[in-house]
Coordinates of N, CA and C in Angstrom, one line a residue:
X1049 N 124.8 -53.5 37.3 CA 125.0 -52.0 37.6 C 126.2 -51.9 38.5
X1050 N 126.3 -52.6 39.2 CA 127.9 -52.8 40.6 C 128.8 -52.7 39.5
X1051 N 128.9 -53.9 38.8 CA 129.9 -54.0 38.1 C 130.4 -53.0 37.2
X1052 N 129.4 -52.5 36.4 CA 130.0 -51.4 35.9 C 130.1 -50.0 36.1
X1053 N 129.9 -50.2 37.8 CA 130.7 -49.0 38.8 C 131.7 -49.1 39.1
X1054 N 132.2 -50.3 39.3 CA 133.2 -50.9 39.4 C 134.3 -50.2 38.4
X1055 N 133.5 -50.7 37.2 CA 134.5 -51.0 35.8 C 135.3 -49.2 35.6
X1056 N 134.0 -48.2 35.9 CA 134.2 -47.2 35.2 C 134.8 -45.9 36.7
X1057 N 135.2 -46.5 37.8 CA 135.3 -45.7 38.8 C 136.4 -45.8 38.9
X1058 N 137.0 -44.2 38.5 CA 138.2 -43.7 38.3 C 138.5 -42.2 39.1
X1059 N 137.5 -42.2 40.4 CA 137.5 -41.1 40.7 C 138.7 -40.7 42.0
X1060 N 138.8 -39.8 42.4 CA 140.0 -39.1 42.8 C 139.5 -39.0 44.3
X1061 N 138.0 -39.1 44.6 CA 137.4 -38.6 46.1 C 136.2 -38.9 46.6
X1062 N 135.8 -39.4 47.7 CA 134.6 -40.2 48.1 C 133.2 -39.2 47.5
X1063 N 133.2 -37.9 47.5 CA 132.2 -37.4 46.5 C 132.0 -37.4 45.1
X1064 N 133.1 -37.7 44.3 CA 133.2 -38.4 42.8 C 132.4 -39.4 42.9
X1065 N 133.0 -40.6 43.2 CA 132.5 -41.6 43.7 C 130.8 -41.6 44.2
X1066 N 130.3 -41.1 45.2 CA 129.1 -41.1 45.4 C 128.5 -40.4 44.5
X1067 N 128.6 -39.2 43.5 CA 128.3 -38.6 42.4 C 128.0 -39.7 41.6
X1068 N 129.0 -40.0 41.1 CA 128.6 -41.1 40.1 C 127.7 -42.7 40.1
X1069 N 128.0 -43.0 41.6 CA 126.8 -44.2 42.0 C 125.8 -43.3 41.5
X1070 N 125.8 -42.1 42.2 CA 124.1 -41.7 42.1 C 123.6 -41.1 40.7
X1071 N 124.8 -40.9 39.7 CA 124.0 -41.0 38.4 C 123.6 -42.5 37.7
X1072 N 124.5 -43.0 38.1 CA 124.2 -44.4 37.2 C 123.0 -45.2 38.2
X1073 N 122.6 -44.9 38.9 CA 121.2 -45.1 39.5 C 119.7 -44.5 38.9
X1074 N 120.5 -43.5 39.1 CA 119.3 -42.3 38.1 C 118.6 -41.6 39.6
X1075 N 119.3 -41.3 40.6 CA 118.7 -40.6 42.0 C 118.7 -38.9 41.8
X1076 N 119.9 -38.7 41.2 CA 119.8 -37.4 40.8 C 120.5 -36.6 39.6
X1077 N 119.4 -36.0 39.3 CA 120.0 -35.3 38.1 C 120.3 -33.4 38.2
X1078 N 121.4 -33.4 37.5 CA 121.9 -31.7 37.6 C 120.8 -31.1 36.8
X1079 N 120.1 -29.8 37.3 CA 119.8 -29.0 36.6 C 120.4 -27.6 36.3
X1080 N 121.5 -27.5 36.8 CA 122.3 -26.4 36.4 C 122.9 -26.2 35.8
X1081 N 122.3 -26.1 34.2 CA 123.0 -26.5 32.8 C 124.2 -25.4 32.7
X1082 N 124.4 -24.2 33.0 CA 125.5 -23.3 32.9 C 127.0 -23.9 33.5
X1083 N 126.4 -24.5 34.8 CA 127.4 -25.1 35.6 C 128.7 -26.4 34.6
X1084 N 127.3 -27.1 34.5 CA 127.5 -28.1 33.2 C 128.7 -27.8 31.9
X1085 N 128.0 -26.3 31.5 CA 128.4 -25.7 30.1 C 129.9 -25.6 30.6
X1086 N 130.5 -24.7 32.0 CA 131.6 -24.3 32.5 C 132.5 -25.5 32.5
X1087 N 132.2 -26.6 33.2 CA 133.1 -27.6 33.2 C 133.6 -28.4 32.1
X1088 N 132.5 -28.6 31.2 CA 132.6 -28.4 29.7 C 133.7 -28.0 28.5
X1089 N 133.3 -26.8 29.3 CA 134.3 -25.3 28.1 C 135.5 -24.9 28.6
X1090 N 136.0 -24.9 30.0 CA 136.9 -24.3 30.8 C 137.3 -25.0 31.7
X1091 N 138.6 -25.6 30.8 CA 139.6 -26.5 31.1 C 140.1 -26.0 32.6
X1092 N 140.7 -24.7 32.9 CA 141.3 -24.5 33.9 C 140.4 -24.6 35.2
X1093 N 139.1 -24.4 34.6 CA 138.4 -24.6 35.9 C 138.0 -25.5 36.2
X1094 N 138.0 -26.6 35.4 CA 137.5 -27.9 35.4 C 139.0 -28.5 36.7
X1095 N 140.0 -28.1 35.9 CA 141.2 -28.6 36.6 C 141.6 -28.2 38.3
X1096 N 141.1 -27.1 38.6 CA 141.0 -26.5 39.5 C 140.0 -27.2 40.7
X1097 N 139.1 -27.4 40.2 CA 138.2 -28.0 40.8 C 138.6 -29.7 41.1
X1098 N 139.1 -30.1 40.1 CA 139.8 -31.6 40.3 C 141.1 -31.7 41.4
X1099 N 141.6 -30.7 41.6 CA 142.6 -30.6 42.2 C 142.1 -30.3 43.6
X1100 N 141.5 -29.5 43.9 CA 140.7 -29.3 45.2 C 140.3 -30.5 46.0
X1101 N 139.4 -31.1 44.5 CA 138.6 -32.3 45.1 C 139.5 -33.8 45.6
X1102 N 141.0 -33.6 45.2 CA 141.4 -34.2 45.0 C 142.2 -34.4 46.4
X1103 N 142.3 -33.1 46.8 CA 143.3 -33.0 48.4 C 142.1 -33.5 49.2
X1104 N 140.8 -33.5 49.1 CA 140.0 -34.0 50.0 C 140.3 -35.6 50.3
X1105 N 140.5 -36.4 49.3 CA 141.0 -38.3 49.1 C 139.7 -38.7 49.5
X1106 N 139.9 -40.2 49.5 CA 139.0 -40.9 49.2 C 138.7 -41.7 50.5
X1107 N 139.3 -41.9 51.5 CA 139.4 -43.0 52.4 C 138.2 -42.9 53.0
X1108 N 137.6 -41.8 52.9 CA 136.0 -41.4 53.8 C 135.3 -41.3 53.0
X1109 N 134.0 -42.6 53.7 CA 132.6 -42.0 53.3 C 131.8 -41.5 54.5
X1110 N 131.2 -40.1 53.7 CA 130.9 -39.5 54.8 C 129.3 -40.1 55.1
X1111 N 128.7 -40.1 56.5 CA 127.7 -40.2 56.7 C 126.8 -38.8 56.8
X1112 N 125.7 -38.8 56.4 CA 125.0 -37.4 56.3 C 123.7 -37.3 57.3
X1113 N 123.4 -36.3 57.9 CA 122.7 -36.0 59.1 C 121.5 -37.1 59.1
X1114 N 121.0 -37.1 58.1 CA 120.0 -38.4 58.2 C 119.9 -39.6 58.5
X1115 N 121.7 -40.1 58.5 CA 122.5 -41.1 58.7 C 122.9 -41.1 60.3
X1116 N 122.7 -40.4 60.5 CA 123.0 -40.2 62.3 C 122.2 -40.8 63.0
X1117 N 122.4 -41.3 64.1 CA 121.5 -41.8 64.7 C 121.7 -41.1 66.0
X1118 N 120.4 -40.6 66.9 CA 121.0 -39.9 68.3 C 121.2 -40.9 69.3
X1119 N 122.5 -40.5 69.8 CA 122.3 -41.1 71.1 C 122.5 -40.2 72.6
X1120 N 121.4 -41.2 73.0 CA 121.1 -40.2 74.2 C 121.8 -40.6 75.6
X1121 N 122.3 -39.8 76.6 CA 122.7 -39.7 77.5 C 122.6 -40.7 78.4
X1122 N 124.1 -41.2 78.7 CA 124.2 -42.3 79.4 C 124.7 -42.1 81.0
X1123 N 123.8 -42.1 82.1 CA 124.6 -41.2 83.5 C 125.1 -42.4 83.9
X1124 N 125.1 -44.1 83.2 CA 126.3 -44.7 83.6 C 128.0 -44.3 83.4
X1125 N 127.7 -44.0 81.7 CA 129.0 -43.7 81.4 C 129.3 -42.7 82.6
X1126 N 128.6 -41.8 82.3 CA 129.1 -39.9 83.4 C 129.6 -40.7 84.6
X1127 N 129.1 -41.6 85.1 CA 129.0 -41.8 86.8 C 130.9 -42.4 87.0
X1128 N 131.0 -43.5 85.6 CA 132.5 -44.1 85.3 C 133.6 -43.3 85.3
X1129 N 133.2 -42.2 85.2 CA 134.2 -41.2 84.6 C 134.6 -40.8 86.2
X1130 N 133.8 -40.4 87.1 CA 134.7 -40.5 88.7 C 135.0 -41.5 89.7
X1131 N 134.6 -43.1 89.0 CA 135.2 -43.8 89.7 C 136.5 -43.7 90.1
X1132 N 137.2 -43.9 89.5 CA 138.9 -43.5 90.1 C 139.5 -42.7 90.8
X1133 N 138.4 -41.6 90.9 CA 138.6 -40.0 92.0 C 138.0 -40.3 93.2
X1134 N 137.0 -40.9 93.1 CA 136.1 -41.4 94.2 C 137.2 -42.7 94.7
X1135 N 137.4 -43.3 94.5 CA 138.3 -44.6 94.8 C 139.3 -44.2 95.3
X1136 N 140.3 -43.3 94.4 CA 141.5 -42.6 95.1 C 141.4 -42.0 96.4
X1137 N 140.1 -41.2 96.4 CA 140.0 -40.8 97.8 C 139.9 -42.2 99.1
X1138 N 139.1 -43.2 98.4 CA 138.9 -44.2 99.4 C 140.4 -44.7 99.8
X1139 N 141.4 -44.7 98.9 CA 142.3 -45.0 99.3 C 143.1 -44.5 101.0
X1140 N 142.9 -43.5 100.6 CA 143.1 -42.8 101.7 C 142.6 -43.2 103.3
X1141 N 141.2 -43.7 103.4 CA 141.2 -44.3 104.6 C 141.7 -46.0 104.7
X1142 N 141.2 -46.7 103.5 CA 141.6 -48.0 103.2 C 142.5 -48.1 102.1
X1143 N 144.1 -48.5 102.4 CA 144.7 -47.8 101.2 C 144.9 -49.4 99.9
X1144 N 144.4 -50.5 101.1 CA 144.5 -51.8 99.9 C 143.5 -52.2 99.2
X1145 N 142.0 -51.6 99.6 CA 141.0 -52.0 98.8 C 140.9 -50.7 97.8
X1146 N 141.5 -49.1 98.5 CA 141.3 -48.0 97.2 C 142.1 -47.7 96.3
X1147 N 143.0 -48.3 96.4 CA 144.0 -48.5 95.3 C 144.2 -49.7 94.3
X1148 N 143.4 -50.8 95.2 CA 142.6 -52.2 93.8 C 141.9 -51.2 92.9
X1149 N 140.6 -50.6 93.7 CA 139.4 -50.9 93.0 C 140.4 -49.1 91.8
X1150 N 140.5 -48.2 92.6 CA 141.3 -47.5 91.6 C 141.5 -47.9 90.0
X1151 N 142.7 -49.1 90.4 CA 142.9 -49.6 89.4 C 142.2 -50.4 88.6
X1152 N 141.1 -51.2 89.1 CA 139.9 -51.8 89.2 C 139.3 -50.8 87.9
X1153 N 138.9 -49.9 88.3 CA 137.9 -48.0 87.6 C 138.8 -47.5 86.5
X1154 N 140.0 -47.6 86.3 CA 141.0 -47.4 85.6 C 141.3 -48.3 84.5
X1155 N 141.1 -49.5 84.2 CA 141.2 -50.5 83.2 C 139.8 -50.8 82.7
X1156 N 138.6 -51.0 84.0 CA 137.2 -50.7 83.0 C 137.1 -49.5 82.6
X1157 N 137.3 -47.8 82.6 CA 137.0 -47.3 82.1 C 138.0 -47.2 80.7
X1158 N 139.3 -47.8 80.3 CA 139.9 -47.9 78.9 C 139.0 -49.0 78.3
X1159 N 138.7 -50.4 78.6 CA 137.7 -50.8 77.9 C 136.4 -50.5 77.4
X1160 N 135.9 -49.5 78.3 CA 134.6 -49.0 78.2 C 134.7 -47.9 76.9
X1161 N 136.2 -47.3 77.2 CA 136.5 -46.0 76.1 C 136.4 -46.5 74.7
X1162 N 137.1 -48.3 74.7 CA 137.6 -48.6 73.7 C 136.1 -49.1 72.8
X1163 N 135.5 -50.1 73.6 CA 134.4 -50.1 73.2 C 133.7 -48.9 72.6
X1164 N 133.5 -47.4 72.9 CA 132.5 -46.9 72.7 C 133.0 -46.1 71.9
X1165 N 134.4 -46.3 71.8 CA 135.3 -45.3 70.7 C 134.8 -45.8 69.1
X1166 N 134.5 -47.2 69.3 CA 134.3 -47.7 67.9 C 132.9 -47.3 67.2
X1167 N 131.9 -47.3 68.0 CA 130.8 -46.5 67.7 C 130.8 -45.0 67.3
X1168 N 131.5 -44.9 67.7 CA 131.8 -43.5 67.2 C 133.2 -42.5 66.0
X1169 N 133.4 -43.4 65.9 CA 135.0 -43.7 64.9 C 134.5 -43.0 64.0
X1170 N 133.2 -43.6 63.1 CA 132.3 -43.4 61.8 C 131.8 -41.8 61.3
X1171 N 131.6 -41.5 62.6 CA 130.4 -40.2 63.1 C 131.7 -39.1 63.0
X1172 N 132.4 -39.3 63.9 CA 134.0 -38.3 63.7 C 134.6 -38.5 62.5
X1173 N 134.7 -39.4 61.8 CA 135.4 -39.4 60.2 C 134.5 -38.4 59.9
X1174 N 133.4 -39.0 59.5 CA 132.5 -38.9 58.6 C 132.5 -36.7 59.4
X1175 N 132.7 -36.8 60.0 CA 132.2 -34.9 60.4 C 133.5 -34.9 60.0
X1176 N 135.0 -34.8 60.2 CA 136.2 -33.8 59.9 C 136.3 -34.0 58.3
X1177 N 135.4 -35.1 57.7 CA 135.9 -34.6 56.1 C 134.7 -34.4 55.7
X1178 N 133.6 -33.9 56.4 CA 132.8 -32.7 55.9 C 133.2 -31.6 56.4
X1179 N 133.9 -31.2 57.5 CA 134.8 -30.1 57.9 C 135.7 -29.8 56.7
X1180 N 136.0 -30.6 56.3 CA 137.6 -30.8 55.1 C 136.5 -30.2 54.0
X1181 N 135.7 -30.8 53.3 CA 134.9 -30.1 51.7 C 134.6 -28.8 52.4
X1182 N 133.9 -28.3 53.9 CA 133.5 -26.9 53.5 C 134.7 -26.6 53.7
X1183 N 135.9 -26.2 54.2 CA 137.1 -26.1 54.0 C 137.5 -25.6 53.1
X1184 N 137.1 -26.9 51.8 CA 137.9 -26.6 50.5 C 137.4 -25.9 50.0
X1185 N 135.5 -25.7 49.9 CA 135.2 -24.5 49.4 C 135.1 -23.7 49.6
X1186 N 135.3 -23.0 50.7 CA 135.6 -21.0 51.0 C 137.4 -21.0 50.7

C-alpha cells in the first residue's frame, strides 16, 4: 500500500497528500456527494480550488490538536530568564564574578533556547500553516 502511495502521489499540498493516504487506507470516506458532483462537472472550480491549495505547498505536515502534547510550566525555565539581570546587578558590587556569571546566564540561556526551540519547531509549523488553510479559505 506505501508503495503505491508512493507510485500515485502527485499532489500539490500536504492536505492532498494526507487526503489521499487516508483514502487508500479506507479511514475516510466523503459523503457529500453534490460536493463530489461539483468538482466533477466544474472545471473552473475544480481549478480554483487547485490553485488555492496549491499556494498553501507541501513542506508542512501539520500536527492536529490530538497530536499535541501539553506541556506544563517550567519555573526553572521562568527563573533562567533573569539570571543575567540578577547577575548584572551583582556586577555592580562584585564586578569580576557579575560579569562571568552574566555571561555565564547568557550562553546557558542560548543553549537552553536552542534546545527547547527544537521541541517546539513542529507545534509552530504545524499552527502557521493551519493559520495559512483558514487563510486560504475566507
Amino acid at each position: 500500500m506505501d508503495q503505491l502511495f508512493q507510485n500515485i502521489n502527485f499532489n500539490f499540498t500536504s492536505i492532498g497528500e494526507m487526503r489521499l493516504y487516508a483514502t487508500l487506507r479506507q479511514m475516510y470516506q466523503v459523503k457529500n456527494e453534490s460536493l463530489i458532483k461539483r468538482f466533477k462537472s466544474n472545471v473552473s472550480f475544480r481549478e480554483n480550488v487547485s490553485i488555492h491549495l496549491a499556494k498553501l505547498g507541501k513542506s508542512i505536515y501539520p500536527l492536529f490538536p490530538n497530536q499535541l502534547a501539553y506541556i506544563q510550566r517550567n519555573n526553572f525555565y521562568m527563573a533562567c530568564t533573569y539570571l543575567p539581570f540578577i547577575f548584572l546587578i551583582l556586577s555592580i558590587f562584585n564586578a569580576k564574578y557579575g560579569l562571568l556569571l552574566t555571561i555565564a546566564s547568557l550562553l546557558f540561556n542560548m543553549v537552553l533556547s536552542g534546545t527547547i526551540r527544537k521541541t517546539f519547531d513542529q507545534d509552530l509549523n504545524s499552527i502557521f500553516y493551519t493559520s495559512n488553510v483558514i487563510k486560504t479559505c475566507l
